[in-house]
Every structure is written in structure tokens, then in C-alpha cells.
Tab-separated table of C-alpha atoms and ligand atoms in Angstrom:
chain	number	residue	atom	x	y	z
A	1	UNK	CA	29.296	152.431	45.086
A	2	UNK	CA	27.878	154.905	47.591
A	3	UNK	CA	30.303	156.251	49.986
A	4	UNK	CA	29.394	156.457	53.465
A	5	UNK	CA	31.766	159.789	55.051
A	6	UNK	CA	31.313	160.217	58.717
A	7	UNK	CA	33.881	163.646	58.114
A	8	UNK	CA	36.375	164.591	55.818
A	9	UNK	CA	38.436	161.438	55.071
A	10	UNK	CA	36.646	159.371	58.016
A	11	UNK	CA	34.344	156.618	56.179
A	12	UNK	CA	32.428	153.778	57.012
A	13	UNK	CA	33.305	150.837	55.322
A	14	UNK	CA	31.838	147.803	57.324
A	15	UNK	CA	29.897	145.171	55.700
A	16	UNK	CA	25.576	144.317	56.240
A	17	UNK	CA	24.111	141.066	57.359
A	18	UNK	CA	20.713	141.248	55.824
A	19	UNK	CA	19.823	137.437	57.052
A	20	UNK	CA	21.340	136.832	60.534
A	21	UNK	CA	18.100	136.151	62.791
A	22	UNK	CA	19.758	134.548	65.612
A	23	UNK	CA	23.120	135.019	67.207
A	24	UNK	CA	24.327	133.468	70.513
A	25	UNK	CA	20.498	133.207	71.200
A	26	UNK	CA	18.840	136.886	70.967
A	27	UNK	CA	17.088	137.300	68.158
A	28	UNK	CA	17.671	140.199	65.969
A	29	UNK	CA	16.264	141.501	61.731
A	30	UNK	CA	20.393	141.391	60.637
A	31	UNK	CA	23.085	143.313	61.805
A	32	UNK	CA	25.791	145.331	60.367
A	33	UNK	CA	29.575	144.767	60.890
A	34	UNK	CA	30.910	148.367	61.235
A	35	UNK	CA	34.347	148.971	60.315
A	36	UNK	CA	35.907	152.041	59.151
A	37	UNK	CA	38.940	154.209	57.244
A	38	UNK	CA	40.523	157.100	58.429
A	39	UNK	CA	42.491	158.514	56.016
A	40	UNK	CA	45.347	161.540	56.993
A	41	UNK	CA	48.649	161.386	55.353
A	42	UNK	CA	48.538	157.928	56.662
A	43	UNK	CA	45.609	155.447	56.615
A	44	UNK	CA	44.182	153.434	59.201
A	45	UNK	CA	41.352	150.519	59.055
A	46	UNK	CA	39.526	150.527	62.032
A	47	UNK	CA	37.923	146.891	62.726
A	48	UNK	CA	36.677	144.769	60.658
A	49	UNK	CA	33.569	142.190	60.108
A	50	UNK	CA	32.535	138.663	60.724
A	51	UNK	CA	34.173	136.265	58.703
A	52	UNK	CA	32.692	135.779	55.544
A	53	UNK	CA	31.980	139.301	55.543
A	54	UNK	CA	35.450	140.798	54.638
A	55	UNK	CA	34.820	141.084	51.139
A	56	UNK	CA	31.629	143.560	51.331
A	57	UNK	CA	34.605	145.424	53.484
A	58	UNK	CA	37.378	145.511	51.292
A	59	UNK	CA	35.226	146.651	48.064
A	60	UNK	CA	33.685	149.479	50.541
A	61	UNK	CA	37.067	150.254	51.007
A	62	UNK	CA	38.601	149.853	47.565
A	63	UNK	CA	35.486	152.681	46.466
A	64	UNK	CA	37.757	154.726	48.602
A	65	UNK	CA	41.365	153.925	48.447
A	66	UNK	CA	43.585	151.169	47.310
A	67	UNK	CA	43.005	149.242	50.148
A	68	UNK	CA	47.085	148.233	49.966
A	69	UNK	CA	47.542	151.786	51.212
A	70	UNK	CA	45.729	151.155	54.766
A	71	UNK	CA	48.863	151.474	56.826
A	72	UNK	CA	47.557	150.743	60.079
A	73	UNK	CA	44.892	148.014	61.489
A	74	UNK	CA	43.059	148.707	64.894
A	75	UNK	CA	41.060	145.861	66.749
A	76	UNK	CA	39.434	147.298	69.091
A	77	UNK	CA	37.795	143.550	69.745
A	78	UNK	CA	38.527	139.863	69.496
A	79	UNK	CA	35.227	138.899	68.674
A	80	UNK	CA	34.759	137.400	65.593
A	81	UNK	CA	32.036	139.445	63.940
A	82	UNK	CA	34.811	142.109	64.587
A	83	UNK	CA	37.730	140.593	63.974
A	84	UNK	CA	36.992	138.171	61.186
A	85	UNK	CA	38.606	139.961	58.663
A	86	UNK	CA	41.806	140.035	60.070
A	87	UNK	CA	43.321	137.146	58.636
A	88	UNK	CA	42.945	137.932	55.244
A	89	UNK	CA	43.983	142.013	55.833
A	90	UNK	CA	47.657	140.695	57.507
A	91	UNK	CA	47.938	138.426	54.117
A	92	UNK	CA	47.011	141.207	52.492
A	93	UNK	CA	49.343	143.598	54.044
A	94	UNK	CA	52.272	141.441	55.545
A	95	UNK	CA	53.805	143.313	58.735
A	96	UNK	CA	51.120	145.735	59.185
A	97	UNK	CA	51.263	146.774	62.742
A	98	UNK	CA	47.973	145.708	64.473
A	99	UNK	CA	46.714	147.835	67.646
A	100	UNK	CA	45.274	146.730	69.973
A	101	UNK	CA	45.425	145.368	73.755
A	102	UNK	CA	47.329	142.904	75.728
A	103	UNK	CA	44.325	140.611	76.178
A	104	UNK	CA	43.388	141.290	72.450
A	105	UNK	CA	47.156	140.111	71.588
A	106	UNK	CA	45.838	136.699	73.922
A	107	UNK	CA	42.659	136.600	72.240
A	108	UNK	CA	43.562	136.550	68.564
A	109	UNK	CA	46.143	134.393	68.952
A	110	UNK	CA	43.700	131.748	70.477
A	111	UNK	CA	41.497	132.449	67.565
A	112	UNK	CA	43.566	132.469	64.400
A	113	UNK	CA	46.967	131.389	63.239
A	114	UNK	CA	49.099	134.522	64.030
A	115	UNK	CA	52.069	133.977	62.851
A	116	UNK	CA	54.191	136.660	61.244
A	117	UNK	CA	51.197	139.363	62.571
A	118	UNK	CA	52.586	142.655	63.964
A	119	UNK	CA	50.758	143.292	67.098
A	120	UNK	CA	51.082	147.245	68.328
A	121	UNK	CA	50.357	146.548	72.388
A	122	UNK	CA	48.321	149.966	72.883
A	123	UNK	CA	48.982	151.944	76.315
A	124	UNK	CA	45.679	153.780	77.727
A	125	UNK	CA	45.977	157.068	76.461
A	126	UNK	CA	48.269	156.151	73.804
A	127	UNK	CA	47.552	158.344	70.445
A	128	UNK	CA	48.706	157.384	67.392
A	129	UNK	CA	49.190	160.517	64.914
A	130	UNK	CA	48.361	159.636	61.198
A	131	UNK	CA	49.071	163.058	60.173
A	132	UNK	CA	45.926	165.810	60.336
A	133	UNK	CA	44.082	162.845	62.298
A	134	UNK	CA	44.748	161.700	65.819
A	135	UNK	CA	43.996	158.093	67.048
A	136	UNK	CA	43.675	157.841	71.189
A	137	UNK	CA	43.001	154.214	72.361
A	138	UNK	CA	41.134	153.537	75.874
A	139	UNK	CA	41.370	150.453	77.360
A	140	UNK	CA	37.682	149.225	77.835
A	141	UNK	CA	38.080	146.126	79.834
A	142	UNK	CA	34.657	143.908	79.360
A	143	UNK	CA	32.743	146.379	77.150
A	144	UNK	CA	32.216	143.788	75.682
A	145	UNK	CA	35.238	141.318	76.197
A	146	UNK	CA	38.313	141.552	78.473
A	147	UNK	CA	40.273	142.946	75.495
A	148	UNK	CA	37.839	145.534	74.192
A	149	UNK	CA	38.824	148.996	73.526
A	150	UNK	CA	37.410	152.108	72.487
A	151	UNK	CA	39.607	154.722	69.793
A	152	UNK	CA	38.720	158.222	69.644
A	153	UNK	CA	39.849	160.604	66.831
A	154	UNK	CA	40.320	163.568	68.484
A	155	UNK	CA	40.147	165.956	65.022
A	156	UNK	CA	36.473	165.569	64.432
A	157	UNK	CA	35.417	164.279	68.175
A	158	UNK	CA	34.566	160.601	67.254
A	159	UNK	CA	33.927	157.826	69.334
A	160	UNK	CA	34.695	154.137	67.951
A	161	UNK	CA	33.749	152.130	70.937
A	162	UNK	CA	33.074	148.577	69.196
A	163	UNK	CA	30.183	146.987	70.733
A	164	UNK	CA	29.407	149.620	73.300
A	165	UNK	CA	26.425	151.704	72.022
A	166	UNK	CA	25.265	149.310	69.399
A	167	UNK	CA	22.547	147.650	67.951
A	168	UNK	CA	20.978	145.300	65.883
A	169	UNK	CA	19.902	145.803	62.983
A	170	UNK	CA	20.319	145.506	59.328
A	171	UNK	CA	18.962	148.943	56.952
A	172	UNK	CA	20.083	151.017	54.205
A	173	UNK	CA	20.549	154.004	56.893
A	174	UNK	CA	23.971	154.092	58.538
A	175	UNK	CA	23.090	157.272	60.584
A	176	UNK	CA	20.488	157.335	63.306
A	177	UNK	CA	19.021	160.545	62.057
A	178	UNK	CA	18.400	158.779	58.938
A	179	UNK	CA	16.837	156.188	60.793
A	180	UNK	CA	14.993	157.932	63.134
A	181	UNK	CA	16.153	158.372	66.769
A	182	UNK	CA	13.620	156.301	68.528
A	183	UNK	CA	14.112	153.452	66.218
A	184	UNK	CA	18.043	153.127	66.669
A	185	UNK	CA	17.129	153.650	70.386
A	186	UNK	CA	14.524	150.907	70.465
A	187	UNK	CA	17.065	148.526	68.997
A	188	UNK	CA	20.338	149.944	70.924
A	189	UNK	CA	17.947	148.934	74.479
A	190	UNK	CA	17.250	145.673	73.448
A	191	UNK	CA	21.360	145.285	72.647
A	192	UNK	CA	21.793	146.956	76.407
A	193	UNK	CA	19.565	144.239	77.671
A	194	UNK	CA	20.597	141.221	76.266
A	195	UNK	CA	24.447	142.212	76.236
A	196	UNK	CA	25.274	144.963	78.673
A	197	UNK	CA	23.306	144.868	81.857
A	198	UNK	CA	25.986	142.532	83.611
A	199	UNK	CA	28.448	144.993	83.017
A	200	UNK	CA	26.563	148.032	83.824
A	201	UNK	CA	28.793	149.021	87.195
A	202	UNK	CA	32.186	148.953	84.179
A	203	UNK	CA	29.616	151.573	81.692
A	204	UNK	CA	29.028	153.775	84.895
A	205	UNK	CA	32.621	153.911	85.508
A	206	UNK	CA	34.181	153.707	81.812
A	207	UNK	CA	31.338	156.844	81.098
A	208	UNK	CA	32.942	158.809	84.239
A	209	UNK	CA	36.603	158.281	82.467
A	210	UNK	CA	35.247	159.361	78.924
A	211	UNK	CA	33.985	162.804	81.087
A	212	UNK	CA	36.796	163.170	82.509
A	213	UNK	CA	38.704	163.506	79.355
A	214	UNK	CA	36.856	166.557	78.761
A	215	UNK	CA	36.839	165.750	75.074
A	216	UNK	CA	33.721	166.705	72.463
A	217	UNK	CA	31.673	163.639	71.409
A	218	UNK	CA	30.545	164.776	68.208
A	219	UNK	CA	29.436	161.430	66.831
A	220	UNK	CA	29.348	158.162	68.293
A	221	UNK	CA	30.229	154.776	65.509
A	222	UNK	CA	29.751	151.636	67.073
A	223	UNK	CA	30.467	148.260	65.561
A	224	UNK	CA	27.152	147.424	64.993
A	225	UNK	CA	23.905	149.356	63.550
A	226	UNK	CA	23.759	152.898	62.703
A	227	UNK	CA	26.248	155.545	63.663
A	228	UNK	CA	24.892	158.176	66.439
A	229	UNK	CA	24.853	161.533	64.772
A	230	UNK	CA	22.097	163.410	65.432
A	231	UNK	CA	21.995	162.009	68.915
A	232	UNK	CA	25.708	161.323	70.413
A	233	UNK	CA	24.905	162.778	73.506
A	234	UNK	CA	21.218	160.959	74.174
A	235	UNK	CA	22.549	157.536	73.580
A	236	UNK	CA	25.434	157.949	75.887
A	237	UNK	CA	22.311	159.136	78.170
A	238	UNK	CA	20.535	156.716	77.716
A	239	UNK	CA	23.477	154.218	78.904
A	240	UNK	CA	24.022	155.651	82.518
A	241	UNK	CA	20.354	155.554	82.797
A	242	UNK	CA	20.171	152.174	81.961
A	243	UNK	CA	23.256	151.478	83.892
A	244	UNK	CA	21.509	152.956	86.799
A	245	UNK	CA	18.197	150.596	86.421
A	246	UNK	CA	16.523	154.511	85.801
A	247	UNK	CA	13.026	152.894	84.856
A	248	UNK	CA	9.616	153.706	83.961
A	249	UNK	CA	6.550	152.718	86.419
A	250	UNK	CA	6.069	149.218	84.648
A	251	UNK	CA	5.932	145.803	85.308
A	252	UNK	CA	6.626	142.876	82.914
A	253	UNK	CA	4.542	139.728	83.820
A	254	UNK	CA	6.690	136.727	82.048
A	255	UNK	CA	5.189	133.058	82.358
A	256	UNK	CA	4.304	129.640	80.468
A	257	UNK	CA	1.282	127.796	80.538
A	258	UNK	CA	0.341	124.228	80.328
A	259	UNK	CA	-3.368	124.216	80.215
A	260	UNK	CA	-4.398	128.319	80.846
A	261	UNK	CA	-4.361	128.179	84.852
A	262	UNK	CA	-1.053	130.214	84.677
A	263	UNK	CA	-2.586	132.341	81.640
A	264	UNK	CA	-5.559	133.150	84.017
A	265	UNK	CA	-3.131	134.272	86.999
A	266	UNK	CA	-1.320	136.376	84.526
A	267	UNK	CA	-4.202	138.197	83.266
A	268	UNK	CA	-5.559	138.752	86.773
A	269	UNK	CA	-1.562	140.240	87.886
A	270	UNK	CA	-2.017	142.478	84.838
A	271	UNK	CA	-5.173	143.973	85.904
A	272	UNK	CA	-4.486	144.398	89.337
A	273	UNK	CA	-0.973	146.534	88.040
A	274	UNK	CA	-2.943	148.277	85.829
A	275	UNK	CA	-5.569	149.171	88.478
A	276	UNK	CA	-2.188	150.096	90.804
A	277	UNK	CA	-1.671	152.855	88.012
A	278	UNK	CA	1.312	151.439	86.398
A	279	UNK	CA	1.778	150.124	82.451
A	280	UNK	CA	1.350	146.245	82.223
A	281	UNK	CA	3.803	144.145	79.671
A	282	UNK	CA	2.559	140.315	80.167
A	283	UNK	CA	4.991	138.128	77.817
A	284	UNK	CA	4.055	134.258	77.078
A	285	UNK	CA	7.416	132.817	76.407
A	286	UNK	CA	7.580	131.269	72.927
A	287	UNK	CA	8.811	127.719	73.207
A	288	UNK	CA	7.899	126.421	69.746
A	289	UNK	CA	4.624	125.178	70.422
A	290	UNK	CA	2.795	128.498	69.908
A	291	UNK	CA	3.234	132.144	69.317
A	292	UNK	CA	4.977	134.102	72.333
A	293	UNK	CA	7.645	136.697	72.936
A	294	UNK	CA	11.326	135.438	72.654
A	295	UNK	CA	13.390	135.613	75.792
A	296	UNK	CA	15.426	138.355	74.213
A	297	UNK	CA	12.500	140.876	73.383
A	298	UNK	CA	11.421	139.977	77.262
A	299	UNK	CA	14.411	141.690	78.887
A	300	UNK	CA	14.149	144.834	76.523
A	301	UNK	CA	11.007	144.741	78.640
A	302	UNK	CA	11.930	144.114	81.794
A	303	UNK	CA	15.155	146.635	81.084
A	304	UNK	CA	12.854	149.239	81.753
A	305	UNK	CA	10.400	147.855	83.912
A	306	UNK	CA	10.307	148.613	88.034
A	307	UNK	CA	9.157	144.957	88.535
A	308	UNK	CA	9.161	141.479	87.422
A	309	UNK	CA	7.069	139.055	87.747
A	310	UNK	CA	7.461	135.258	86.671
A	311	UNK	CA	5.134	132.590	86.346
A	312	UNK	CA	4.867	128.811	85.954
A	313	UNK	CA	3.330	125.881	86.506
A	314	UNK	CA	5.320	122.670	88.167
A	315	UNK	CA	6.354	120.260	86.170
A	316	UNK	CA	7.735	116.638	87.348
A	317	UNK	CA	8.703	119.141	90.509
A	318	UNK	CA	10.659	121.993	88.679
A	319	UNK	CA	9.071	124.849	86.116
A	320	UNK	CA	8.407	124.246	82.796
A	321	UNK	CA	11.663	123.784	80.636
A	322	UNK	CA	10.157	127.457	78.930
A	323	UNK	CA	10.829	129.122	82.370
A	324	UNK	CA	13.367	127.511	83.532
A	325	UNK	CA	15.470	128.458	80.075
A	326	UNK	CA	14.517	131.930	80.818
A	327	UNK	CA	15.418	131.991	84.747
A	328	UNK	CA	19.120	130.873	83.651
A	329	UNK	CA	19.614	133.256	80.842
A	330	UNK	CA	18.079	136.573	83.415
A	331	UNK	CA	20.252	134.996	85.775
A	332	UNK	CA	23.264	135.875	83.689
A	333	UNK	CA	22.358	138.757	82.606
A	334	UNK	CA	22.310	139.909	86.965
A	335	UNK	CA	19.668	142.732	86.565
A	336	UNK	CA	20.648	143.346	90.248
A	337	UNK	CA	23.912	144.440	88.923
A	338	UNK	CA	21.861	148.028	87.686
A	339	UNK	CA	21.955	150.617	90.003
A	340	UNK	CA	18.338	150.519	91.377
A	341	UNK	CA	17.003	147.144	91.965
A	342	UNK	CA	13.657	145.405	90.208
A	343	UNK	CA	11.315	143.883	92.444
A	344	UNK	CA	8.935	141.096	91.980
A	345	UNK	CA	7.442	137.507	92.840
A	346	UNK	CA	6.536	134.276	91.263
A	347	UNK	CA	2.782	132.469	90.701
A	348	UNK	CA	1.755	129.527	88.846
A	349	UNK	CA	-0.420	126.410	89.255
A	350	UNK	CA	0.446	122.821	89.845
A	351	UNK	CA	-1.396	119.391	90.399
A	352	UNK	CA	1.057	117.932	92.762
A	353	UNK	CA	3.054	118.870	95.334
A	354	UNK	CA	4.012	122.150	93.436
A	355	UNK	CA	7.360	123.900	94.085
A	356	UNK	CA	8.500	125.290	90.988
A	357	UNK	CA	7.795	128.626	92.234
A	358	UNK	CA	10.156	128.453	94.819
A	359	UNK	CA	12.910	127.402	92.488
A	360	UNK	CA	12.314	130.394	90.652
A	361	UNK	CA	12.253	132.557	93.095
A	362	UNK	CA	15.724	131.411	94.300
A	363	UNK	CA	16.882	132.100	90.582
A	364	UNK	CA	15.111	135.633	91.054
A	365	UNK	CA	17.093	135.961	93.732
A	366	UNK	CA	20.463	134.634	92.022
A	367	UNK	CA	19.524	137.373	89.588
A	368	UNK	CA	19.392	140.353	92.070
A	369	UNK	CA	15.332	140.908	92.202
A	370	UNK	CA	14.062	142.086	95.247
A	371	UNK	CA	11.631	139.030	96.624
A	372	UNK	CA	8.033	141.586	97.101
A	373	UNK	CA	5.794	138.806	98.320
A	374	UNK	CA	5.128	134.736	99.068
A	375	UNK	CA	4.528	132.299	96.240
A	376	UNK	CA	0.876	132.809	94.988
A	377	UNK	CA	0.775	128.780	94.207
A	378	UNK	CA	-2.495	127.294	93.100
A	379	UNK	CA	-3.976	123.871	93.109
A	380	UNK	CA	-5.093	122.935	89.400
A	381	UNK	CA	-7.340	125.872	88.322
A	382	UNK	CA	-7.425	129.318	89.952
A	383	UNK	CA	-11.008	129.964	91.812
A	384	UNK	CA	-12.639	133.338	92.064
A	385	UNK	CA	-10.596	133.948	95.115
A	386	UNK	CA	-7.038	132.907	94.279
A	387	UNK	CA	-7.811	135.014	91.165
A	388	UNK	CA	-8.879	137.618	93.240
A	389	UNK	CA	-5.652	137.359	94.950
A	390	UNK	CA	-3.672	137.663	91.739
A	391	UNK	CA	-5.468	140.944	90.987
A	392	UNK	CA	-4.895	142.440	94.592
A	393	UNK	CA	-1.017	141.573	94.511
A	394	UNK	CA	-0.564	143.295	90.847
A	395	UNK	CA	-2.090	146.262	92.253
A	396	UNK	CA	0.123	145.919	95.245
A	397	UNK	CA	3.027	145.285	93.480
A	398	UNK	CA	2.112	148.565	91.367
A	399	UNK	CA	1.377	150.952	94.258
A	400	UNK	CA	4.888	150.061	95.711
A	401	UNK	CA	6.418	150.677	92.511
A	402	UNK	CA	4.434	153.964	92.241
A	403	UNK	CA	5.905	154.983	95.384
A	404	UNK	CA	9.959	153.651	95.202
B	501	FEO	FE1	29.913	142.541	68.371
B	501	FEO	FE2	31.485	141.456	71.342
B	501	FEO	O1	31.055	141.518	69.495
């Protein structure tokens, strides 16, 4: 079996998911379960994979050592698809100590039968000397979970933050070099977007404590996706941009159509932005019925967008059940939460009373988006001059995000 070493006697040993498409609702080609070995004149496992998964991890490690040997277990996460080897590795290895936090003490004993498991409660700071390698554990509150923490290993200047810095996907590569840099990128934004942005004011301040350390990052392996080698430095970059709402001059269109009134307001937005000098993104949402853009892939966009607009039409009084799905899960996410705010407005057609626009806008609001302009609300089918509207409030819309 090929042996994937990070440094002398640091190894990756996780496990891939070649067929997971959809987890908690983002859609993603497979994933990877990172865990690793470090191996001084003691050895120490560092996480472990979904359940399920914890065989592909023990023969990765078995390649490398007998994996009765691992003297110590670090969790740096509760989370199952990091944790869900656990059980089996303390039956393994009765009386093993376990680091990790308080919360993560809370956390996996809600989650498995502890019993007999010899929890470590790490300090921030704390190191842990294995003997020609150093463990130091950070406390990492809500990167991802309340228990997460990161472990550094201060020899060769790696950074095991879990979640933080990962992405989705499944490939043969484990290095982002190997890769390719933009790709890993591409896939870590779309993890920033659908997982991080609510916690973007923690990254910000969690980044200023790494930097204060005034340690080397040499190489940062998350828990998921390839390991940052070539490119330690960009992606932790490319987090307190993100984290600051640091965007490009785009706007993402997102809307729903019932019969192509909406479609025709869309297209009319787009060409007004474009005509404003800014990139367009218009996203259909997919709802089953047709070929669209899943929710998930719509916030990578809007991630890096200056401005969002959302359309719909009005359905029995609200927004089509497409919209509305997508207003509660951007709501979560609290773009607003990013350093510089996103600005936009809502359109769509109706053959009633209308209103669904104005619910959405309220959820735009809930969601931190600056409100730009009214409503553009139109009575069954757009005319030449509502469409003409549409066009002159993309271009708007673009020539204020030109200028913020
Ligand atoms: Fe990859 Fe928060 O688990």
C-alpha cells in the first residue's frame, strides 16, 4: 500500500469516500476523512473517519506501524465523520488516553457509549512531547463545533486544524500541489461558503491567535480533502479574505420560475450588471423539476460576489417553496456576519396580490444584505418597460458595486 508521508514519521492515514454526494444538504464528488500518525519515540493517531470508514484507516495505518503501538488518540472534533472511529480504536487499545477538549469530553459522551475511555482534558497551549515530535493543542471553539480544536506539531511546522481549511472532495492526490492549487481552492471556497461564513468573526480572530504564536506554518492538513503544501500560506489567505467578505465586482442573480416571467426579469438584471461593468452569475435553483444550480454551488457564488439578487414569483402569497428553501438556508449561513456587507434586492412576477418579494427581502435582511432598492414586482408577464426597468437596476446595482 502506498504511503502517504507529510515529513519524516508524520503520515496520512485517513480513509476516501469515493460515493458521498450529499451530506447535511451541500452537495459535494466524495470526500476524504483525514486522519493521521505521528510517530516519535511515542506514537500518536490524530483523528479519525466517519464510521464505517475506520477500517480503510487502520490498514493505512497498519502499512505503517502495528497500529497496537499508537499510544496516544487526539480528537480534535466530535463530529462523526471525525470521530467515528473512536469506538473501535478505545476497544482496540483499552485505556488509551484520548485528547481532547472539555466540550469534546461532553460531546462524545452524548454520541457513543464511553465507558472505560480515558479522556486527556487538553489546556490551550498544552504540548504533549512524544519524543523528537511536539504536539500543541489550541482550543478552536466553533471551527467547526463548540469542541473543535486545532494541534500543531511544532518539529516540522504543521497545522491539523480538523475542518478548518477543508474541502470536499474525493481524488487520488492528497497534496494540493498534486492537485493543482486552484482546484483545492475552488473546492476549499465552496466548503467556506456552505460551512464557515457564520463563523467568520471566530476565523478572523482564531487567525490573529495562530499569528501571534509566531510559529512557521509549513503545511496545513485538514480533515477533509487534500493537505496544503505548496500553498499553506494562500489558503490561510484566502480565509481572512473571505472572512472579511474581500470580493470580486460580481453579482449573483438567484431565482425560480413558474412560467419564464421571472426568467425574463433575470436575464434583463444580468444585462443591465453586465452593462454596469461587473461579471454576471444568474443561478436557476434546481428543485427537481429541471436542471438548475444546487443551493450549495449558489453561495460559492455569492461568497465572492458584491451583490445578491433574489427572485421569485408569489405563490398562494409566499415565494415558491425553491426560494423560500434557499432564503432559510442563506439565512443561516448570515453572510452579514463577513466583514464587508453584500448588497442587493428582490424581483419576481405574480398574478395576485403578490408579496413574496417582500418576504424575501425581510429574509435578506435576516441574513445581513444591505436592502439597494424597492421590490421590482410585476403583474403576470414583464412588458418592454418593467423589463426595461430590470435592465436599468442591474446596471445600477453594478455601478454602486463598482464604486463601494
Ligand atoms: Fe468534518 Fe465538523 O466535521
Amino acid at each position: 500500500m502506498k504511503v502517504t508521508e507529510l515529513a519524516k514519521g508524520v503520515y496520512w492515514v485517513g480513509a476516501i469516500d469515493w460515493n458521498l454526494r450529499d451530506y447535511h444538504g451541500y452537495t459535494l464528488p466524495g470526500t476524504t476523512y483525514n486522519a493521521y500518525l505521528v510517530i516519535g519515540e511515542k506514537v500518536a493517531l490524530i483523528d479519525t473517519t466517519y464510521p464505517g470508514f475506520e477500517g480503510q484507516m487502520l490498514d493505512h495505518v497498519a502499512s505503517i506501524i502495528d497500529p497496537v503501538k499508537i499510544d496516544y488518540v487526539i480528537a480534535n472534533h466530535v463530529e462523526m465523520d471525525h470521530s467515528g472511529g473512536l469506538p473501535k480504536i478505545a476497544k482496540m487499545l483499552p485505556g488509551v488516553p484520548i485528547y481532547c477538549t472539555q466540550a469534546g469530553v461532553e460531546g462524545f459522551n452524548r454520541h457513543y457509549d464511553t465507558e472505560g475511555w480515558n479522556f486527556h482534558v487538553i489546556k490551550n497551549g498544552e504540548t504533549l512531547d512524544l519524543g523528537g515530535k511536539t504536539l500543541v493543542f489550541l482550543e478552536a471553539p466553533m471551527l467547526h463545533w463548540p469542541d473543535s480544536m486545532f494541534t500543531y506539531l511544532a518539529e516540522d511546522e504543521i497545522l491539523f486544524p480538523n475542518d478548518a481549511f477543508g474541502q470536499h472532495i474525493a481524488s487520488s492526490e492528497r497534496f494540493d500541489d498534486e492537485l493543482g492549487t486552484d482546484e483545492a481552492m475552488e473546492h476549499a471556497q465552496k466548503f467556506f461558503a456552505n460551512l464557515i461564513i457564520p463563523l467568520a468573526p471566530k476565523v478572523l480572530k482564531k487567525l490573529g491567535e495562530v499569528t501571534d504564536l509566531k510559529v512557521g506554518i509549513r503545511m496545513v492538513a485538514p480533515s477533509h480533502g487534500v493537505i496544503w503544501r505548496e500553498n499553506a500560506m494562500g489558503i490561510i489567505t484566502a480565509y481572512a479574505n473571505w472572512s472579511n467578505g474581500v470580493s470580486k465586482d460580481k453579482v449573483t442573480i438567484v431565482y425560480d420560475t413558474m412560467h419564464g416571467s421571472t426568467t425574463r426579469m433575470a436575464t434583463a438584471i444580468a444585462e443591465g450588471v453586465i452593462e454596469g461593468g461587473c461579471e454576471a452569475k444568474v443561478c436557476m435553483l434546481k428543485d427537481g423539476r429541471y436542471e438548475g444550480t444546487h443551493r450549495s454551488d449558489v453561495v460559492k457564488g455569492i461568497l465572492d460576489s458584491k451583490a445578491v439578487i433574489v427572485g421569485t414569483p408569489t405563490l398562494q402569497d409566499e415565494p415558491l417553496p425553491t426560494v423560500a428553501g434557499f432564503m432559510s438556508y442563506l439565512r443561516g449561513l448570515r453572510p452579514g456576519r463577513l466583514t464587508q456587507k453584500k448588497k442587493g434586492f428582490t424581483f419576481g412576477s405574480h398574478g395576485g396580490s403578490g408579496g413574496a418579494m417582500r418576504i424575501v427581502e425581510d429574509d435578506m435582511k435576516k441574513a445581513g444584505i444591505e436592502i439597494f432598492r424597492e421590490p421590482i414586482e410585476v403583474y403576470y408577464r414583464p412588458d418592454k418597460d418593467e423589463i426595461e426597468l430590470c435592465r436599468r437596476a442591474g446596471k445600477e446595482i453594478a455601478e454602486a458595486v463598482r464604486n463601494s
